[in-house]
């Protein structure tokens, strides 16, 4: 069983998840958002349920591990009595949060087998899982939608749809490269269908910022 399992893809998913956090503040390396797109593509192309869950978990673990590393520094202040808790913060917390992402990817593949387009279900289910993580688990840190908070114009979009809905906007945004490069037959119509609402939202945000009176 172990010999047949491909360890390369889980490792790659981890690295893609970790690399994609650098598109957020304070680094703001925007092209690395493509790492998120590639990670989603690899996870959703997994061969079976087990690999989907493992690849999804590794992708999420890379994202949360690299993005929440700073939490561990809080245990280095004032007293050494809390040092032993640091591994729990920097390893176990991302590991638990990654289960939410792994579950979402598993649900996406299972529902797609019944009916629908895989990446449409990704937009819906991934957004719902992020809402569940932020609202019900009360841990909204490092939501992917915060990618748009690094730009003063894009930030205005939050005032129209809210922070949780920006995860939906992010999900739409990151699947467009996948559709463009891997699904050429539907890329034009489908991309336009997804792109038009985003253009309208971002344009409204631009106008809102420009109309602010200082």
Tab-separated table of N, CA, C and O in Angstrom, residues 44 108 111-112 115-127 168 171-172 175 179 186 190 193-194:
chain	number	residue	atom	x	y	z
A	44	UNK	N	-7.946	18.546	-7.289
A	44	UNK	CA	-9.198	18.122	-7.914
A	44	UNK	C	-9.003	17.091	-9.018
A	44	UNK	O	-9.970	16.497	-9.484
A	108	UNK	N	-16.413	18.244	-3.090
A	108	UNK	CA	-16.461	18.720	-4.475
A	108	UNK	C	-16.403	17.558	-5.452
A	108	UNK	O	-17.216	17.459	-6.385
A	111	UNK	N	-19.685	15.304	-5.177
A	111	UNK	CA	-20.881	15.905	-5.769
A	111	UNK	C	-20.750	15.990	-7.281
A	111	UNK	O	-21.727	15.805	-8.013
A	112	UNK	N	-19.531	16.239	-7.768
A	112	UNK	CA	-19.306	16.307	-9.214
A	112	UNK	C	-19.618	14.976	-9.882
A	112	UNK	O	-20.070	14.943	-11.033
A	115	UNK	N	-23.525	15.164	-10.394
A	115	UNK	CA	-23.960	16.113	-11.422
A	115	UNK	C	-23.196	17.425	-11.269
A	115	UNK	O	-22.857	17.831	-10.169
A	116	UNK	N	-22.932	18.075	-12.391
A	116	UNK	CA	-22.369	19.408	-12.337
A	116	UNK	C	-20.948	19.502	-12.836
A	116	UNK	O	-20.313	18.510	-13.184
A	117	UNK	N	-20.463	20.730	-12.865
A	117	UNK	CA	-19.104	21.039	-13.298
A	117	UNK	C	-18.220	21.168	-12.070
A	117	UNK	O	-18.558	21.883	-11.121
A	118	UNK	N	-17.098	20.512	-12.089
A	118	UNK	CA	-16.211	20.435	-10.929
A	118	UNK	C	-15.847	21.809	-10.375
A	118	UNK	O	-15.891	22.029	-9.166
A	119	UNK	N	-15.511	22.744	-11.240
A	119	UNK	CA	-15.004	24.028	-10.764
A	119	UNK	C	-16.112	24.988	-10.339
A	119	UNK	O	-15.862	25.927	-9.578
A	120	UNK	N	-17.328	24.756	-10.820
A	120	UNK	CA	-18.458	25.504	-10.279
A	120	UNK	C	-18.730	25.060	-8.852
A	120	UNK	O	-18.965	25.877	-7.953
A	121	UNK	N	-18.668	23.746	-8.627
A	121	UNK	CA	-18.844	23.229	-7.267
A	121	UNK	C	-17.718	23.692	-6.360
A	121	UNK	O	-17.923	23.899	-5.159
A	122	UNK	N	-16.516	23.855	-6.925
A	122	UNK	CA	-15.411	24.362	-6.116
A	122	UNK	C	-15.732	25.757	-5.587
A	122	UNK	O	-15.511	26.050	-4.402
A	123	UNK	N	-16.236	26.614	-6.453
A	123	UNK	CA	-16.576	27.981	-6.042
A	123	UNK	C	-17.588	27.952	-4.904
A	123	UNK	O	-17.437	28.662	-3.898
A	124	UNK	N	-18.605	27.115	-5.036
A	124	UNK	CA	-19.686	27.076	-4.048
A	124	UNK	C	-19.224	26.443	-2.734
A	124	UNK	O	-19.361	27.038	-1.653
A	125	UNK	N	-18.672	25.254	-2.822
A	125	UNK	CA	-18.349	24.492	-1.607
A	125	UNK	C	-17.159	25.084	-0.869
A	125	UNK	O	-17.164	25.178	0.369
A	126	UNK	N	-16.126	25.491	-1.597
A	126	UNK	CA	-14.963	26.083	-0.937
A	126	UNK	C	-15.353	27.359	-0.201
A	126	UNK	O	-14.896	27.607	0.918
A	127	UNK	N	-16.206	28.168	-0.821
A	127	UNK	CA	-16.665	29.402	-0.175
A	127	UNK	C	-17.463	29.097	1.087
A	127	UNK	O	-17.311	29.770	2.115
A	168	UNK	N	-15.500	33.875	-2.232
A	168	UNK	CA	-16.126	33.434	-3.481
A	168	UNK	C	-15.483	34.124	-4.669
A	168	UNK	O	-15.206	33.495	-5.701
A	171	UNK	N	-12.212	32.522	-5.246
A	171	UNK	CA	-12.354	31.208	-5.868
A	171	UNK	C	-12.597	31.333	-7.367
A	171	UNK	O	-12.032	30.578	-8.170
A	172	UNK	N	-13.428	32.284	-7.759
A	172	UNK	CA	-13.664	32.526	-9.183
A	172	UNK	C	-12.381	32.981	-9.862
A	172	UNK	O	-12.040	32.528	-10.963
A	175	UNK	N	-9.719	30.092	-10.458
A	175	UNK	CA	-10.004	28.996	-11.385
A	175	UNK	C	-9.929	29.440	-12.837
A	175	UNK	O	-9.858	28.593	-13.741
A	179	UNK	N	-9.086	27.104	-16.203
A	179	UNK	CA	-9.984	26.937	-17.345
A	179	UNK	C	-9.300	27.375	-18.638
A	179	UNK	O	-9.417	26.715	-19.678
A	186	UNK	N	-14.008	25.341	-23.700
A	186	UNK	CA	-15.010	26.183	-23.033
A	186	UNK	C	-14.406	27.464	-22.470
A	186	UNK	O	-15.096	28.219	-21.800
A	190	UNK	N	-16.944	30.497	-20.905
A	190	UNK	CA	-16.973	30.301	-19.464
A	190	UNK	C	-16.168	31.377	-18.736
A	190	UNK	O	-16.579	31.873	-17.686
A	193	UNK	N	-18.120	34.557	-18.733
A	193	UNK	CA	-19.229	34.418	-17.787
A	193	UNK	C	-18.767	34.686	-16.355
A	193	UNK	O	-19.477	35.319	-15.562
A	194	UNK	N	-17.578	34.208	-16.020
A	194	UNK	CA	-17.052	34.401	-14.669
A	194	UNK	C	-16.408	35.778	-14.493
A	194	UNK	O	-16.432	36.341	-13.391
